[in-house]
Amino acid sequence: MLILTATGIAILAVMALALARALKADTVYDRILGVNMFGTKTSLFIAVIGFLGGRPDFLDIAIVYALINFIGMIAVLRFFEYTATDDALKINSTKQEQL
Amino acid sequence: MILESISTILLILGAFFSLTGAIGLFRFPDFFTRVHAASVTDSIATILIIFGLILRTDFDLVTVKLLLILVFLLFTSPTASHALAKSARHGGLLTLPEIRATKKEDCSS
Amino acid sequence: MTELIDLVLLGMLAITALRIIFLKDLFAVVMLFGIYSFLSALIFVNLDAVDVAFTEASVGAGISTVLMLGTLALTGRKEKTNNHTTFLPLLVVVITGAALIYGTLDMPPFGDPDNPAQQHVAPRYIQDSPQEIGLPNMVTSVLASYRGFDTLGETAVVFAAAIGVLSLLGLPKHEKAAIESGLKSHLVLRVVAKLIVPLTLLFALYVQFHGDYGPGGGFQAGVIAAAAIILYALVFGLPMATHVIQPTLLKALAAIGVLIYAGTGFASFFLGGNFLDYNVLASDPVAGQHIGIILIELGVGVTVFAAMLSIFYAFAGQAERANIQ
């Protein structure tokens, strides 16, 4: 029991760090990275607290989290291509010229 | 008893690796090393923690569900990281040596 | 331990909400909304409200993120700067908030067993539903049988929402299969998506038919199945997806789901019971309840699947049209 609690707290700490990354990011990609890490760790966290509380039917929700997190990530990447603003594109083109 | 101590070791290792990954998210210098830190530790922590939990089940439907979570996470998480890194590269993000190289060029020119 | 987790999660929720208010980049706001939904779903899990958490995770974090991103693709990702003074709105909000907090002082303490909410119908559901309906998951008994009317209304609302969006935006025509779209360059993504889509559909079916025994049910299953097709559309392009599941089929399915639900009600009507009284559907009342619940869950699942997917089609079709022009 103690070890499960410790693991749960460790994952919670990791979630908090990933959240901090998502809240305060240098680039939009860093933000997506934080969101993705948050999602996978959440899924693990649900599995662990399901064991802590003796409720293994929580595992269904962990599966949903893993799936939905993936779909959300792909949607973000897909629509990022649409919504990249003009100035962002300009910065990219100047960078490529520098290369 | 043996199973439980193995499970304890696995869980501790899993927690340790996920913590290192989270620290790497902040400490590494450029985006691509940060992706590397996050995704690699994500995979190993998932494997370790799920197996740690599996050893605590009675090997029934719960075990199958845990394995299903493992399969889903092992497929989706690295794929997502790969796609993210690829589109970051496509979007013009540079690695640290490249940033240094462009800076040097700017200074010399 | 549970209280500690709750406190940490609530703290993270508050920080995320504050950050959302001050961010100007709407794209980042949508991503943070996804995290917000995940966090509130986690709080529901921690409070043992598994079915609610299920819905919040699949609808709040999944479908709404995708739909909000689709909207951003149409409108652009920067928030307009606001020129109005913020004093009067702030005053109104502060006064309303103070009134609400004053109102909570009269409420019974949180978690008190003597609450009106705990005294009214809940004891009856908890005591009698195992004999009357006999399902292990009491939430499904309440939603599908005791509160069948409400759920019929909710299904009709989802149907109406889909009709509203379709009449505003219109469905994409599936002849335009020549348009190049989708994440063509991501080879790994395409291979993995091919693996994940069937597994997701299988999981949706499990949620649909396991809803009587564990968390889940028609609503969640419909959303998860729609999410699987949305993933297909995102990776392989909208024309491919509309080729597999045609928009006209979706229109029919959305109506058929509501019809199955209402038809079950009318069937019990004609067999001599009340509207949506499943006892008369079989010779044994409990067996009748089971048949009725499976039927209406199917109706809910079909309608939600069709409605969510057609709303996504409408948004993505618009975005793709705007992108070409």
Short mmCIF file of C-alpha atoms in Angstrom, two decimals:
data_model
loop_
_atom_site.label_atom_id
_atom_site.label_comp_id
_atom_site.label_asym_id
_atom_site.label_seq_id
_atom_site.Cartn_x
_atom_site.Cartn_y
_atom_site.Cartn_z
CA MET A 1 0.00 0.00 0.00
CA LEU A 2 2.73 2.43 1.02
CA ILE A 3 4.61 1.88 -2.19
CA LEU A 4 1.47 2.47 -4.25
CA THR A 5 0.89 5.73 -2.41
CA ALA A 6 4.49 6.77 -3.02
CA THR A 7 4.22 5.94 -6.73
CA GLY A 8 0.95 7.88 -6.93
CA ILE A 9 2.54 10.94 -5.33
CA ALA A 10 5.57 10.68 -7.65
CA ILE A 11 3.31 10.56 -10.72
CA LEU A 12 1.30 13.47 -9.35
CA ALA A 13 4.53 15.46 -9.03
CA VAL A 14 5.45 14.59 -12.62
CA MET A 15 1.98 15.72 -13.73
CA ALA A 16 2.47 19.02 -11.93
CA LEU A 17 5.84 19.51 -13.67
CA ALA A 18 4.36 18.67 -17.07
CA LEU A 19 1.52 21.09 -16.36
CA ALA A 20 4.04 23.79 -15.48
CA ARG A 21 5.76 23.12 -18.81
CA ALA A 22 2.43 23.40 -20.63
CA LEU A 23 1.50 26.61 -18.84
CA LYS A 24 4.81 28.37 -19.38
CA ALA A 25 6.40 27.29 -22.64
CA ASP A 26 8.91 28.96 -24.96
CA THR A 27 7.44 27.55 -28.16
CA VAL A 28 4.09 26.05 -29.04
CA TYR A 29 5.80 22.67 -29.50
CA ASP A 30 7.03 22.70 -25.91
CA ARG A 31 3.46 23.30 -24.86
CA ILE A 32 2.20 20.33 -26.90
CA LEU A 33 4.99 18.21 -25.38
CA GLY A 34 3.86 19.15 -21.88
CA VAL A 35 0.22 18.41 -22.69
CA ASN A 36 1.14 15.01 -24.13
CA MET A 37 3.25 14.04 -21.12
CA PHE A 38 0.46 15.19 -18.83
CA GLY A 39 -2.01 12.93 -20.64
CA THR A 40 0.08 9.76 -20.49
CA LYS A 41 0.97 10.32 -16.85
CA THR A 42 -2.70 10.91 -16.02
CA SER A 43 -3.55 7.57 -17.51
CA LEU A 44 -0.92 5.87 -15.32
CA PHE A 45 -2.08 7.84 -12.29
CA ILE A 46 -5.66 6.58 -12.70
CA ALA A 47 -4.40 3.01 -12.91
CA VAL A 48 -2.41 3.48 -9.69
CA ILE A 49 -5.22 5.12 -7.70
CA GLY A 50 -7.59 2.43 -8.96
CA PHE A 51 -5.32 -0.08 -7.23
CA LEU A 52 -5.02 2.12 -4.14
CA GLY A 53 -8.78 2.30 -3.71
CA GLY A 54 -9.36 -1.32 -4.73
CA ARG A 55 -11.50 -0.25 -7.69
CA PRO A 56 -10.04 -1.92 -10.78
CA ASP A 57 -12.95 -0.70 -12.96
CA PHE A 58 -11.05 2.60 -13.04
CA LEU A 59 -8.84 0.93 -15.63
CA ASP A 60 -11.48 1.50 -18.33
CA ILE A 61 -11.07 5.21 -17.80
CA ALA A 62 -7.29 4.91 -18.05
CA ILE A 63 -7.74 3.29 -21.48
CA VAL A 64 -10.05 6.14 -22.56
CA TYR A 65 -7.47 8.66 -21.40
CA ALA A 66 -4.71 7.02 -23.42
CA LEU A 67 -6.89 6.98 -26.55
CA ILE A 68 -8.33 10.48 -26.20
CA ASN A 69 -4.92 11.94 -25.43
CA PHE A 70 -3.55 10.49 -28.67
CA ILE A 71 -6.49 11.77 -30.72
CA GLY A 72 -6.19 15.21 -29.14
CA MET A 73 -2.47 15.32 -29.97
CA ILE A 74 -3.07 14.39 -33.59
CA ALA A 75 -5.84 16.97 -33.86
CA VAL A 76 -3.54 19.66 -32.45
CA LEU A 77 -0.78 18.78 -34.93
CA ARG A 78 -3.23 18.64 -37.83
CA PHE A 79 -4.92 21.96 -37.15
CA PHE A 80 -1.63 23.62 -36.28
CA GLU A 81 -0.82 23.44 -39.98
CA TYR A 82 -4.03 25.34 -40.76
CA THR A 83 -3.73 27.99 -38.08
CA ALA A 84 -0.02 28.83 -38.24
CA THR A 85 -0.16 32.60 -38.51
CA ASP A 86 1.47 34.53 -41.29
CA ASP A 87 4.20 36.02 -39.12
CA ALA A 88 5.12 32.57 -37.81
CA LEU A 89 5.50 31.41 -41.41
CA LYS A 90 7.66 34.43 -42.16
CA ILE A 91 9.98 33.67 -39.25
CA ASN A 92 10.29 30.11 -40.49
CA SER A 93 11.13 31.18 -44.03
CA THR A 94 13.82 33.60 -42.83
CA LYS A 95 15.28 30.86 -40.66
CA GLN A 96 15.41 28.54 -43.65
CA GLU A 97 17.18 31.23 -45.64
CA GLN A 98 19.74 31.49 -42.87
CA LEU A 99 20.32 27.74 -43.09
CA MET B 1 5.85 -12.25 -1.32
CA ILE B 2 8.55 -12.46 -3.99
CA LEU B 3 6.11 -11.06 -6.54
CA GLU B 4 5.32 -8.19 -4.24
CA SER B 5 8.95 -7.23 -3.69
CA ILE B 6 9.63 -7.41 -7.44
CA SER B 7 6.58 -5.23 -7.99
CA THR B 8 7.86 -2.76 -5.38
CA ILE B 9 11.21 -2.51 -7.17
CA LEU B 10 9.48 -2.01 -10.53
CA LEU B 11 7.20 0.70 -9.16
CA ILE B 12 10.07 2.57 -7.52
CA LEU B 13 12.11 2.42 -10.72
CA GLY B 14 9.08 3.58 -12.73
CA ALA B 15 8.47 6.53 -10.42
CA PHE B 16 12.19 7.40 -10.54
CA PHE B 17 12.31 7.36 -14.34
CA SER B 18 9.17 9.46 -14.73
CA LEU B 19 10.62 12.03 -12.32
CA THR B 20 13.88 12.18 -14.29
CA GLY B 21 11.83 12.69 -17.45
CA ALA B 22 9.91 15.57 -15.91
CA ILE B 23 13.14 17.21 -14.76
CA GLY B 24 14.60 16.71 -18.22
CA LEU B 25 11.61 18.59 -19.60
CA PHE B 26 13.01 21.70 -17.93
CA ARG B 27 16.76 21.15 -17.84
CA PHE B 28 17.58 20.21 -21.42
CA PRO B 29 18.73 23.07 -23.64
CA ASP B 30 16.70 22.72 -26.85
CA PHE B 31 13.37 21.31 -27.94
CA PHE B 32 14.60 18.08 -29.53
CA THR B 33 16.55 16.95 -26.47
CA ARG B 34 13.49 17.75 -24.38
CA VAL B 35 11.32 15.52 -26.63
CA HIS B 36 13.93 12.82 -26.22
CA ALA B 37 13.88 13.14 -22.41
CA ALA B 38 10.10 13.10 -22.24
CA SER B 39 9.38 10.28 -24.67
CA VAL B 40 12.08 7.79 -23.67
CA THR B 41 11.37 8.06 -19.97
CA ASP B 42 7.64 7.97 -20.69
CA SER B 43 7.97 4.58 -22.37
CA ILE B 44 10.21 2.99 -19.74
CA ALA B 45 8.14 4.38 -16.86
CA THR B 46 4.93 3.08 -18.45
CA ILE B 47 6.40 -0.40 -18.89
CA LEU B 48 7.80 -0.53 -15.35
CA ILE B 49 4.72 0.84 -13.57
CA ILE B 50 2.21 -1.29 -15.51
CA PHE B 51 4.24 -4.45 -14.89
CA GLY B 52 4.58 -3.46 -11.26
CA LEU B 53 0.80 -3.24 -11.05
CA ILE B 54 0.27 -6.48 -13.01
CA LEU B 55 2.29 -8.40 -10.41
CA ARG B 56 -0.20 -7.18 -7.80
CA THR B 57 -3.29 -8.50 -9.64
CA ASP B 58 -4.85 -11.97 -9.35
CA PHE B 59 -4.11 -12.51 -13.07
CA ASP B 60 -7.70 -12.10 -14.30
CA LEU B 61 -9.56 -9.52 -16.40
CA VAL B 62 -7.73 -6.72 -14.57
CA THR B 63 -4.41 -8.06 -15.88
CA VAL B 64 -5.77 -8.07 -19.44
CA LYS B 65 -6.97 -4.48 -19.07
CA LEU B 66 -3.57 -3.41 -17.72
CA LEU B 67 -1.88 -5.08 -20.68
CA LEU B 68 -4.31 -3.25 -22.97
CA ILE B 69 -3.35 0.08 -21.38
CA LEU B 70 0.32 -0.84 -21.84
CA VAL B 71 -0.21 -1.66 -25.52
CA PHE B 72 -2.16 1.54 -26.14
CA LEU B 73 0.34 3.75 -24.37
CA LEU B 74 3.33 2.06 -26.00
CA PHE B 75 1.81 2.62 -29.42
CA THR B 76 0.43 6.10 -28.99
CA SER B 77 2.98 7.91 -26.82
CA PRO B 78 6.12 7.37 -28.95
CA THR B 79 4.11 7.96 -32.12
CA ALA B 80 2.84 11.25 -30.77
CA SER B 81 6.37 12.30 -29.78
CA HIS B 82 7.68 11.33 -33.19
CA ALA B 83 4.95 13.24 -35.01
CA LEU B 84 5.52 16.24 -32.76
CA ALA B 85 9.28 16.27 -33.33
CA LYS B 86 8.75 15.83 -37.05
CA SER B 87 6.34 18.72 -37.38
CA ALA B 88 8.57 20.87 -35.16
CA ARG B 89 11.43 20.16 -37.55
CA HIS B 90 9.13 20.88 -40.47
CA GLY B 91 8.03 24.10 -38.80
CA GLY B 92 11.65 25.29 -38.68
CA LEU B 93 12.76 24.62 -35.12
CA LEU B 94 16.55 24.23 -34.80
CA THR B 95 18.73 22.04 -32.60
CA LEU B 96 21.22 23.67 -30.27
CA PRO B 97 24.34 23.13 -32.48
CA GLU B 98 22.45 24.58 -35.43
CA ILE B 99 21.40 27.64 -33.43
CA ARG B 100 25.06 28.15 -32.44
CA ALA B 101 26.16 27.75 -36.05
CA THR B 102 23.69 30.36 -37.29
CA LYS B 103 24.76 32.73 -34.51
CA LYS B 104 28.42 32.34 -35.51
CA GLU B 105 27.52 33.08 -39.12
CA ASP B 106 25.69 36.20 -38.00
CA CYS B 107 28.75 37.38 -36.05
CA SER B 108 31.20 36.74 -38.88
CA SER B 109 29.07 38.32 -41.60
CA MET C 1 -4.84 10.49 1.00
CA THR C 2 -7.97 11.09 -1.10
CA GLU C 3 -8.35 14.60 0.31
CA LEU C 4 -4.70 15.35 -0.42
CA ILE C 5 -5.06 14.23 -4.05
CA ASP C 6 -8.26 16.28 -4.35
CA LEU C 7 -6.54 19.38 -3.03
CA VAL C 8 -3.55 19.02 -5.36
CA LEU C 9 -5.84 18.44 -8.35
CA LEU C 10 -8.06 21.40 -7.45
CA GLY C 11 -4.97 23.59 -7.12
CA MET C 12 -3.76 22.54 -10.57
CA LEU C 13 -7.27 23.18 -11.93
CA ALA C 14 -7.31 26.71 -10.53
CA ILE C 15 -3.84 27.51 -11.90
CA THR C 16 -4.81 26.19 -15.34
CA ALA C 17 -8.01 28.27 -15.34
CA LEU C 18 -6.11 31.42 -14.39
CA ARG C 19 -3.54 30.82 -17.11
CA ILE C 20 -6.33 30.32 -19.67
CA ILE C 21 -7.78 33.74 -18.81
CA PHE C 22 -4.49 35.57 -19.38
CA LEU C 23 -3.33 33.76 -22.52
CA LYS C 24 -3.90 35.55 -25.82
CA ASP C 25 -2.95 32.64 -28.07
CA LEU C 26 -6.26 30.81 -28.59
CA PHE C 27 -4.48 27.71 -29.87
CA ALA C 28 -2.73 27.33 -26.53
CA VAL C 29 -6.01 28.07 -24.76
CA VAL C 30 -7.65 25.10 -26.48
CA MET C 31 -4.80 22.82 -25.39
CA LEU C 32 -5.07 24.06 -21.81
CA PHE C 33 -8.82 23.42 -21.97
CA GLY C 34 -7.94 19.81 -22.79
CA ILE C 35 -5.80 19.65 -19.64
CA TYR C 36 -8.60 21.32 -17.70
CA SER C 37 -11.04 18.60 -18.77
CA PHE C 38 -8.54 15.87 -17.88
CA LEU C 39 -8.08 17.40 -14.45
CA SER C 40 -11.79 17.69 -13.72
CA ALA C 41 -12.28 14.11 -14.93
CA LEU C 42 -9.52 13.07 -12.50
CA ILE C 43 -11.36 14.81 -9.68
CA PHE C 44 -14.52 12.91 -10.64
CA VAL C 45 -12.55 9.65 -10.59
CA ASN C 46 -11.24 10.53 -7.18
CA LEU C 47 -14.78 11.24 -5.97
CA ASP C 48 -15.84 7.77 -7.25
CA ALA C 49 -18.12 9.25 -9.94
CA VAL C 50 -16.72 6.92 -12.57
CA ASP C 51 -19.43 7.36 -15.22
CA VAL C 52 -19.20 11.15 -15.08
CA ALA C 53 -15.42 10.96 -15.35
CA PHE C 54 -15.81 8.72 -18.37
CA THR C 55 -18.07 11.26 -20.08
CA GLU C 56 -15.89 14.22 -19.15
CA ALA C 57 -12.74 12.52 -20.45
CA SER C 58 -14.26 11.48 -23.76
CA VAL C 59 -16.43 14.53 -24.48
CA GLY C 60 -14.61 17.34 -22.68
CA ALA C 61 -11.05 16.40 -23.52
CA GLY C 62 -11.65 14.58 -26.80
CA ILE C 63 -14.49 15.83 -28.93
CA SER C 64 -14.64 19.43 -27.69
CA THR C 65 -10.89 19.89 -28.18
CA VAL C 66 -11.20 18.67 -31.76
CA LEU C 67 -14.26 20.85 -32.44
CA MET C 68 -12.67 23.95 -30.88
CA LEU C 69 -9.56 23.39 -33.01
CA GLY C 70 -11.83 23.11 -36.05
CA THR C 71 -13.41 26.43 -35.13
CA LEU C 72 -9.97 28.03 -34.75
CA ALA C 73 -9.06 26.80 -38.21
CA LEU C 74 -11.96 28.93 -39.46
CA THR C 75 -11.48 32.01 -37.30
CA GLY C 76 -7.72 32.44 -36.74
CA ARG C 77 -5.77 31.93 -33.56
CA LYS C 78 -5.23 35.37 -32.04
CA GLU C 79 -7.59 36.91 -29.51
CA LYS C 80 -8.75 40.41 -30.47
CA THR C 81 -7.61 43.13 -28.07
CA ASN C 82 -10.45 44.47 -25.96
CA ASN C 83 -10.95 48.25 -25.87
CA HIS C 84 -13.72 48.38 -23.28
CA THR C 85 -13.09 49.40 -19.70
CA THR C 86 -13.10 46.44 -17.37
CA PHE C 87 -14.43 48.23 -14.30
CA LEU C 88 -18.19 47.68 -14.70
CA PRO C 89 -17.97 43.97 -15.69
CA LEU C 90 -15.60 43.38 -12.78
CA LEU C 91 -18.05 45.04 -10.40
CA VAL C 92 -20.94 42.88 -11.69
CA VAL C 93 -18.87 39.71 -11.39
CA VAL C 94 -17.71 40.55 -7.87
CA ILE C 95 -21.26 41.32 -6.71
CA THR C 96 -22.63 38.12 -8.28
CA GLY C 97 -19.83 36.08 -6.76
CA ALA C 98 -20.39 37.60 -3.33
CA ALA C 99 -24.13 36.85 -3.58
CA LEU C 100 -23.41 33.24 -4.55
CA ILE C 101 -20.94 32.77 -1.69
CA TYR C 102 -23.50 34.31 0.68
CA GLY C 103 -26.04 31.80 -0.67
CA THR C 104 -23.77 28.83 0.08
CA LEU C 105 -23.76 29.79 3.79
CA ASP C 106 -27.34 28.48 4.03
CA MET C 107 -26.51 25.17 2.35
CA PRO C 108 -26.14 22.00 4.45
CA PRO C 109 -22.50 20.98 5.02
CA PHE C 110 -20.75 19.10 2.20
CA GLY C 111 -21.17 15.33 2.42
CA ASP C 112 -23.71 15.50 5.25
CA PRO C 113 -25.95 12.37 5.22
CA ASP C 114 -28.96 14.52 6.19
CA ASN C 115 -28.71 16.62 2.98
CA PRO C 116 -31.98 16.91 1.04
CA ALA C 117 -30.11 15.43 -1.92
CA GLN C 118 -29.32 12.31 0.11
CA GLN C 119 -32.84 12.08 1.57
CA HIS C 120 -35.06 12.48 -1.48
CA VAL C 121 -35.05 9.65 -4.07
CA ALA C 122 -31.51 8.36 -3.67
CA PRO C 123 -32.29 5.88 -0.83
CA ARG C 124 -35.12 4.39 -2.87
CA TYR C 125 -32.85 3.91 -5.91
CA ILE C 126 -30.15 2.35 -3.78
CA GLN C 127 -32.49 -0.01 -1.92
CA ASP C 128 -34.87 -1.08 -4.67
CA SER C 129 -32.92 -0.96 -7.93
CA PRO C 130 -31.16 -4.33 -7.38
CA GLN C 131 -34.57 -6.06 -7.12
CA GLU C 132 -36.44 -3.96 -9.68
CA ILE C 133 -33.79 -3.75 -12.39
CA GLY C 134 -30.97 -5.99 -11.27
CA LEU C 135 -28.03 -4.20 -12.90
CA PRO C 136 -24.72 -3.97 -11.03
CA ASN C 137 -24.12 -0.42 -12.28
CA MET C 138 -26.76 1.65 -10.52
CA VAL C 139 -25.98 4.75 -12.58
CA THR C 140 -27.18 2.97 -15.71
CA SER C 141 -30.38 1.87 -13.91
CA VAL C 142 -31.15 5.45 -12.90
CA LEU C 143 -30.23 7.01 -16.24
CA ALA C 144 -31.88 4.52 -18.53
CA SER C 145 -34.89 3.35 -16.53
CA TYR C 146 -35.93 5.58 -13.63
CA ARG C 147 -34.93 8.71 -15.52
CA GLY C 148 -35.70 7.42 -19.01
CA PHE C 149 -37.62 10.55 -19.93
CA ASP C 150 -34.66 12.81 -19.09
CA THR C 151 -32.29 10.69 -21.13
CA LEU C 152 -34.72 10.74 -24.07
CA GLY C 153 -34.68 14.53 -23.80
CA GLU C 154 -30.88 14.58 -23.74
CA THR C 155 -30.69 12.38 -26.81
CA ALA C 156 -33.12 14.69 -28.59
CA VAL C 157 -30.94 17.67 -27.59
CA VAL C 158 -27.84 16.03 -29.11
CA PHE C 159 -29.86 15.33 -32.26
CA ALA C 160 -31.11 18.93 -32.37
CA ALA C 161 -27.55 20.25 -31.90
CA ALA C 162 -26.37 18.20 -34.88
CA ILE C 163 -29.27 19.53 -37.00
CA GLY C 164 -28.45 23.09 -35.94
CA VAL C 165 -24.78 22.80 -36.91
CA LEU C 166 -25.60 21.10 -40.19
CA SER C 167 -28.13 23.77 -41.17
CA LEU C 168 -25.51 26.47 -40.49
CA LEU C 169 -22.41 24.87 -41.99
CA GLY C 170 -23.62 22.05 -44.21
CA LEU C 171 -22.00 18.68 -44.74
CA PRO C 172 -19.05 18.24 -47.12
CA LYS C 173 -19.93 16.58 -50.40
CA HIS C 174 -18.13 13.30 -50.80
CA GLU C 175 -17.41 13.64 -54.53
CA LYS C 176 -14.47 15.95 -53.81
CA ALA C 177 -12.23 12.94 -53.23
CA ALA C 178 -9.45 14.38 -55.36
CA ILE C 179 -8.41 16.97 -52.74
CA GLU C 180 -5.05 16.19 -51.19
CA SER C 181 -5.25 16.37 -47.45
CA GLY C 182 -4.34 14.49 -44.30
CA LEU C 183 -0.98 14.10 -42.65
CA LYS C 184 0.59 12.60 -45.76
CA SER C 185 4.20 12.99 -44.73
CA HIS C 186 3.82 11.27 -41.36
CA LEU C 187 4.37 7.64 -42.33
CA VAL C 188 4.69 6.32 -38.76
CA LEU C 189 1.50 8.07 -37.77
CA ARG C 190 -0.43 6.50 -40.63
CA VAL C 191 0.73 2.98 -39.74
CA VAL C 192 -0.06 3.40 -36.04
CA ALA C 193 -3.42 5.01 -36.79
CA LYS C 194 -4.35 1.94 -38.82
CA LEU C 195 -3.72 -0.14 -35.69
CA ILE C 196 -5.39 2.21 -33.24
CA VAL C 197 -8.63 2.89 -35.15
CA PRO C 198 -9.99 -0.70 -35.07
CA LEU C 199 -8.91 -1.13 -31.43
CA THR C 200 -10.76 2.07 -30.53
CA LEU C 201 -13.91 0.90 -32.31
CA LEU C 202 -13.68 -2.43 -30.47
CA PHE C 203 -13.29 -0.60 -27.18
CA ALA C 204 -16.33 1.55 -28.04
CA LEU C 205 -18.41 -1.61 -28.52
CA TYR C 206 -17.13 -2.93 -25.18
CA VAL C 207 -18.16 0.32 -23.48
CA GLN C 208 -21.56 0.20 -25.19
CA PHE C 209 -22.48 -3.30 -24.06
CA HIS C 210 -20.57 -3.34 -20.77
CA GLY C 211 -22.35 -0.17 -19.58
CA ASP C 212 -24.83 -2.28 -17.59
CA TYR C 213 -22.02 -3.80 -15.52
CA GLY C 214 -19.31 -1.15 -15.29
CA PRO C 215 -18.74 2.48 -16.13
CA GLY C 216 -19.87 3.44 -19.59
CA GLY C 217 -22.97 3.26 -21.72
CA GLY C 218 -24.37 4.51 -24.98
CA PHE C 219 -23.27 8.12 -24.65
CA GLN C 220 -19.62 7.37 -23.96
CA ALA C 221 -19.52 4.58 -26.53
CA GLY C 222 -20.94 6.85 -29.24
CA VAL C 223 -18.35 9.51 -28.49
CA ILE C 224 -15.45 7.02 -28.49
CA ALA C 225 -16.57 5.48 -31.79
CA ALA C 226 -16.89 8.96 -33.30
CA ALA C 227 -13.39 9.77 -31.99
CA ALA C 228 -12.03 6.71 -33.81
CA ILE C 229 -13.46 7.90 -37.13
CA ILE C 230 -12.25 11.43 -36.39
CA LEU C 231 -8.73 10.05 -35.91
CA TYR C 232 -9.05 8.34 -39.28
CA ALA C 233 -10.20 11.60 -40.87
CA LEU C 234 -7.36 13.56 -39.26
CA VAL C 235 -4.64 11.20 -40.42
CA PHE C 236 -5.92 10.14 -43.82
CA GLY C 237 -7.87 13.25 -44.78
CA LEU C 238 -11.54 14.12 -44.71
CA PRO C 239 -12.38 12.79 -48.20
CA MET C 240 -11.21 9.29 -47.20
CA ALA C 241 -13.37 9.37 -44.07
CA THR C 242 -16.47 10.61 -45.89
CA HIS C 243 -15.86 7.83 -48.38
CA VAL C 244 -15.95 5.23 -45.57
CA ILE C 245 -18.88 6.71 -43.62
CA GLN C 246 -20.95 8.90 -45.89
CA PRO C 247 -22.60 12.07 -44.55
CA THR C 248 -26.02 10.97 -45.81
CA LEU C 249 -25.67 7.75 -43.80
CA LEU C 250 -24.87 9.83 -40.71
CA LYS C 251 -28.01 11.94 -41.17
CA ALA C 252 -30.10 8.77 -41.30
CA LEU C 253 -28.29 7.22 -38.30
CA ALA C 254 -28.84 10.27 -36.12
CA ALA C 255 -32.58 10.04 -36.71
CA ILE C 256 -32.66 6.25 -36.36
CA GLY C 257 -31.08 6.42 -32.88
CA VAL C 258 -33.78 8.75 -31.55
CA LEU C 259 -36.40 6.57 -33.26
CA ILE C 260 -35.08 3.42 -31.54
CA TYR C 261 -35.30 5.17 -28.18
CA ALA C 262 -38.78 6.62 -28.70
CA GLY C 263 -39.90 3.39 -30.40
CA THR C 264 -38.97 1.41 -27.26
CA GLY C 265 -41.17 3.82 -25.33
CA PHE C 266 -44.07 3.33 -27.73
CA ALA C 267 -43.59 -0.44 -27.72
CA SER C 268 -44.07 -0.51 -23.95
CA PHE C 269 -47.04 1.83 -24.48
CA PHE C 270 -48.77 -0.62 -26.82
CA LEU C 271 -47.97 -3.62 -24.62
CA GLY C 272 -50.06 -2.07 -21.86
CA GLY C 273 -47.47 -0.26 -19.72
CA ASN C 274 -46.55 3.38 -19.35
CA PHE C 275 -44.27 5.18 -21.80
CA LEU C 276 -40.73 3.77 -21.32
CA ASP C 277 -41.96 1.27 -18.72
CA TYR C 278 -39.79 -1.72 -19.70
CA ASN C 279 -41.44 -4.21 -17.32
CA VAL C 280 -43.94 -5.24 -20.00
CA LEU C 281 -41.34 -5.93 -22.72
CA ALA C 282 -40.83 -9.51 -21.50
CA SER C 283 -42.80 -11.91 -19.33
CA ASP C 284 -40.41 -11.35 -16.43
CA PRO C 285 -40.20 -7.65 -15.34
CA VAL C 286 -36.44 -7.79 -14.66
CA ALA C 287 -35.74 -9.37 -18.06
CA GLY C 288 -37.96 -6.71 -19.63
CA GLN C 289 -35.92 -4.00 -17.92
CA HIS C 290 -32.72 -5.51 -19.31
CA ILE C 291 -34.09 -5.62 -22.87
CA GLY C 292 -35.38 -2.06 -22.60
CA ILE C 293 -32.10 -0.69 -21.26
CA ILE C 294 -30.01 -2.41 -23.93
CA LEU C 295 -32.32 -1.05 -26.65
CA ILE C 296 -32.33 2.53 -25.46
CA GLU C 297 -28.57 2.51 -24.81
CA LEU C 298 -28.20 1.40 -28.42
CA GLY C 299 -30.40 4.28 -29.53
CA VAL C 300 -28.36 6.77 -27.50
CA GLY C 301 -25.09 5.34 -28.82
CA VAL C 302 -26.17 5.51 -32.48
CA THR C 303 -27.49 9.06 -32.19
CA VAL C 304 -24.46 10.38 -30.30
CA PHE C 305 -22.05 8.73 -32.74
CA ALA C 306 -23.82 10.14 -35.78
CA ALA C 307 -24.34 13.60 -34.27
CA MET C 308 -20.73 14.03 -33.08
CA LEU C 309 -19.27 12.77 -36.34
CA SER C 310 -21.51 14.91 -38.54
CA ILE C 311 -20.67 18.01 -36.47
CA PHE C 312 -16.98 17.22 -36.97
CA TYR C 313 -17.53 16.67 -40.71
CA ALA C 314 -19.27 20.04 -40.95
CA PHE C 315 -16.43 21.91 -39.21
CA ALA C 316 -13.61 20.08 -40.98
CA GLY C 317 -15.33 20.50 -44.35
CA GLN C 318 -15.53 24.26 -43.81
CA ALA C 319 -11.91 24.43 -42.65
CA GLU C 320 -10.73 22.52 -45.68
CA ARG C 321 -12.73 24.75 -48.02
CA ALA C 322 -11.31 27.87 -46.34
CA ASN C 323 -7.80 26.44 -46.62
CA ILE C 324 -8.10 25.83 -50.36
CA GLN C 325 -9.37 29.28 -51.22
#
